[in-house]
Amino acid sequence: MTIRVLLADDQALLRATFRILIDSCDDMEVVGEATDGAEAVELTRRHRPDVVLMDIRMPGTDGLAATSALCADPELSDTRVLILTTFEIDEYVAAALRRGASGFLGKDVTADVLLDGIRVVASGESLLSPLATRALITRFLTSPAEGARPAAPDDLSGLTAREREVMAWVAEGHSNDEIAAKLFVSPLTVRTHVHRAMTKLGARDRAQLVVIAYQTGLVQPPPLPPGATF
């Protein structure tokens, strides 16, 4: 199955580079290009891509507002937003994740990392940059978005013990295959637990499940290495 990708970035040269790269792959194609957030929303509703590569900082309607609009639209529930940014450790990235983005990458990633990231997000997995995840969790993700009700431990009361266990492993960055090996079950069983937890908690995808896991205290932010600061 071909992964359909929409590019949203105000830099024409960057869009052209991404288009050439993506269209060179047999399993994906670019279906549209947007120069700002408003156009990204319009073209997404028209073309229904599997993944939107979204720049955060664009003139006019920015990527954060566009991400909010796309992720709140029930008709676009199958479309995933992958944030591309030069500001990985940034409150805007955290806000995009809270609002439904499936992950983010820095614009300086290699071609292979970018293409693999598109495939990961298209498959329904979350993609969080390892270098910035700890900082995001510590500084931003443990707090709710402005005006939102903070997640509380009681929110997890409807989950089974196994669903909580699997959710904790997801929050720590483990894949379905890795969790399955730890629990001696099949990856399909893990996937079922993940989807049930997402459904019960109203999470759009695994990235939102991670946010809820930290906000409710199910898992704690990992300690910083000695001397490290963010």
mmCIF file of C-alpha atoms in Angstrom, residues 54-153:
data_model
loop_
_atom_site.group_PDB
_atom_site.id
_atom_site.type_symbol
_atom_site.label_atom_id
_atom_site.label_comp_id
_atom_site.label_asym_id
_atom_site.label_seq_id
_atom_site.Cartn_x
_atom_site.Cartn_y
_atom_site.Cartn_z
ATOM 1 C CA MET A 54 4.035 19.748 9.210
ATOM 2 C CA ASP A 55 6.395 22.632 9.863
ATOM 3 C CA ILE A 56 5.576 24.357 13.154
ATOM 4 C CA ARG A 57 6.588 27.921 12.354
ATOM 5 C CA MET A 58 4.981 29.238 9.182
ATOM 6 C CA PRO A 59 3.609 32.714 8.377
ATOM 7 C CA GLY A 60 -0.117 33.257 8.801
ATOM 8 C CA THR A 61 -1.724 30.130 10.211
ATOM 9 C CA ASP A 62 1.106 28.179 11.825
ATOM 10 C CA GLY A 63 1.596 24.440 12.113
ATOM 11 C CA LEU A 64 0.290 24.312 15.662
ATOM 12 C CA ALA A 65 -3.110 25.747 14.702
ATOM 13 C CA ALA A 66 -3.231 23.463 11.660
ATOM 14 C CA THR A 67 -2.390 20.417 13.768
ATOM 15 C CA SER A 68 -5.200 21.290 16.183
ATOM 16 C CA ALA A 69 -7.702 21.611 13.330
ATOM 17 C CA LEU A 70 -6.669 18.360 11.656
ATOM 18 C CA CYS A 71 -6.542 16.245 14.812
ATOM 19 C CA ALA A 72 -9.899 17.558 16.033
ATOM 20 C CA ASP A 73 -11.652 16.656 12.768
ATOM 21 C CA PRO A 74 -13.295 13.208 13.127
ATOM 22 C CA GLU A 75 -13.319 12.819 9.349
ATOM 23 C CA LEU A 76 -9.504 12.934 9.384
ATOM 24 C CA SER A 77 -9.002 10.343 12.105
ATOM 25 C CA ASP A 78 -6.850 8.228 9.763
ATOM 26 C CA THR A 79 -4.463 11.092 8.967
ATOM 27 C CA ARG A 80 -1.339 11.398 11.090
ATOM 28 C CA VAL A 81 0.641 14.597 11.661
ATOM 29 C CA LEU A 82 4.445 14.389 11.854
ATOM 30 C CA ILE A 83 6.038 17.628 13.041
ATOM 31 C CA LEU A 84 9.249 18.814 11.401
ATOM 32 C CA THR A 85 11.064 21.521 13.305
ATOM 33 C CA THR A 86 14.415 23.159 13.911
ATOM 34 C CA PHE A 87 13.362 23.648 17.543
ATOM 35 C CA GLU A 88 13.145 20.136 18.964
ATOM 36 C CA ILE A 89 13.115 21.094 22.644
ATOM 37 C CA ASP A 90 10.315 23.595 22.366
ATOM 38 C CA GLU A 91 6.966 24.312 23.954
ATOM 39 C CA TYR A 92 5.367 24.424 20.500
ATOM 40 C CA VAL A 93 6.403 20.828 19.840
ATOM 41 C CA ALA A 94 4.923 19.776 23.188
ATOM 42 C CA ALA A 95 1.718 21.683 22.385
ATOM 43 C CA ALA A 96 1.488 19.922 19.021
ATOM 44 C CA LEU A 97 1.833 16.533 20.721
ATOM 45 C CA ARG A 98 -0.864 17.433 23.249
ATOM 46 C CA ARG A 99 -3.160 18.404 20.388
ATOM 47 C CA GLY A 100 -2.738 15.146 18.544
ATOM 48 C CA ALA A 101 0.498 15.116 16.534
ATOM 49 C CA SER A 102 1.939 11.623 16.264
ATOM 50 C CA GLY A 103 5.536 12.669 16.729
ATOM 51 C CA PHE A 104 8.275 14.975 15.593
ATOM 52 C CA LEU A 105 11.681 15.081 13.934
ATOM 53 C CA GLY A 106 14.332 17.751 13.552
ATOM 54 C CA LYS A 107 14.809 19.104 10.047
ATOM 55 C CA ASP A 108 18.459 18.065 10.166
ATOM 56 C CA VAL A 109 17.673 14.329 10.195
ATOM 57 C CA THR A 110 19.088 12.062 7.512
ATOM 58 C CA ALA A 111 17.015 10.956 4.546
ATOM 59 C CA ASP A 112 16.709 7.415 5.902
ATOM 60 C CA VAL A 113 15.508 8.636 9.298
ATOM 61 C CA LEU A 114 12.892 10.871 7.680
ATOM 62 C CA LEU A 115 11.538 8.116 5.432
ATOM 63 C CA ASP A 116 11.495 5.589 8.256
ATOM 64 C CA GLY A 117 9.718 8.174 10.411
ATOM 65 C CA ILE A 118 6.972 8.570 7.824
ATOM 66 C CA ARG A 119 6.507 4.810 7.707
ATOM 67 C CA VAL A 120 6.396 4.519 11.505
ATOM 68 C CA VAL A 121 3.762 7.238 11.862
ATOM 69 C CA ALA A 122 1.715 5.891 8.933
ATOM 70 C CA SER A 123 1.599 2.496 10.679
ATOM 71 C CA GLY A 124 -0.035 4.087 13.730
ATOM 72 C CA GLU A 125 3.037 4.224 15.943
ATOM 73 C CA SER A 126 4.336 7.383 17.639
ATOM 74 C CA LEU A 127 7.659 8.954 16.799
ATOM 75 C CA LEU A 128 9.379 10.977 19.508
ATOM 76 C CA SER A 129 12.942 12.195 19.026
ATOM 77 C CA PRO A 130 15.061 10.341 21.624
ATOM 78 C CA LEU A 131 17.319 13.345 22.278
ATOM 79 C CA ALA A 132 14.435 15.625 23.150
ATOM 80 C CA THR A 133 11.889 13.300 24.733
ATOM 81 C CA ARG A 134 13.286 13.589 28.267
ATOM 82 C CA ALA A 135 13.304 17.378 28.066
ATOM 83 C CA LEU A 136 9.779 17.512 26.670
ATOM 84 C CA ILE A 137 8.460 15.225 29.379
ATOM 85 C CA THR A 138 10.249 17.059 32.167
ATOM 86 C CA ARG A 139 9.425 20.593 31.040
ATOM 87 C CA PHE A 140 6.150 20.381 29.153
ATOM 88 C CA LEU A 141 4.315 17.070 28.801
ATOM 89 C CA THR A 142 3.735 16.512 32.505
ATOM 90 C CA SER A 143 1.646 19.696 32.559
ATOM 91 C CA PRO A 144 -1.672 20.034 30.706
ATOM 92 C CA ALA A 145 -2.223 22.464 27.873
ATOM 93 C CA GLU A 146 -3.516 25.885 28.887
ATOM 94 C CA GLY A 147 -7.239 25.700 29.604
ATOM 95 C CA ALA A 148 -7.286 21.889 29.562
ATOM 96 C CA ARG A 149 -8.248 19.689 32.489
ATOM 97 C CA PRO A 150 -5.136 18.048 33.902
ATOM 98 C CA ALA A 151 -5.057 14.279 33.612
ATOM 99 C CA ALA A 152 -5.398 12.582 36.996
ATOM 100 C CA PRO A 153 -4.642 9.080 38.314
#
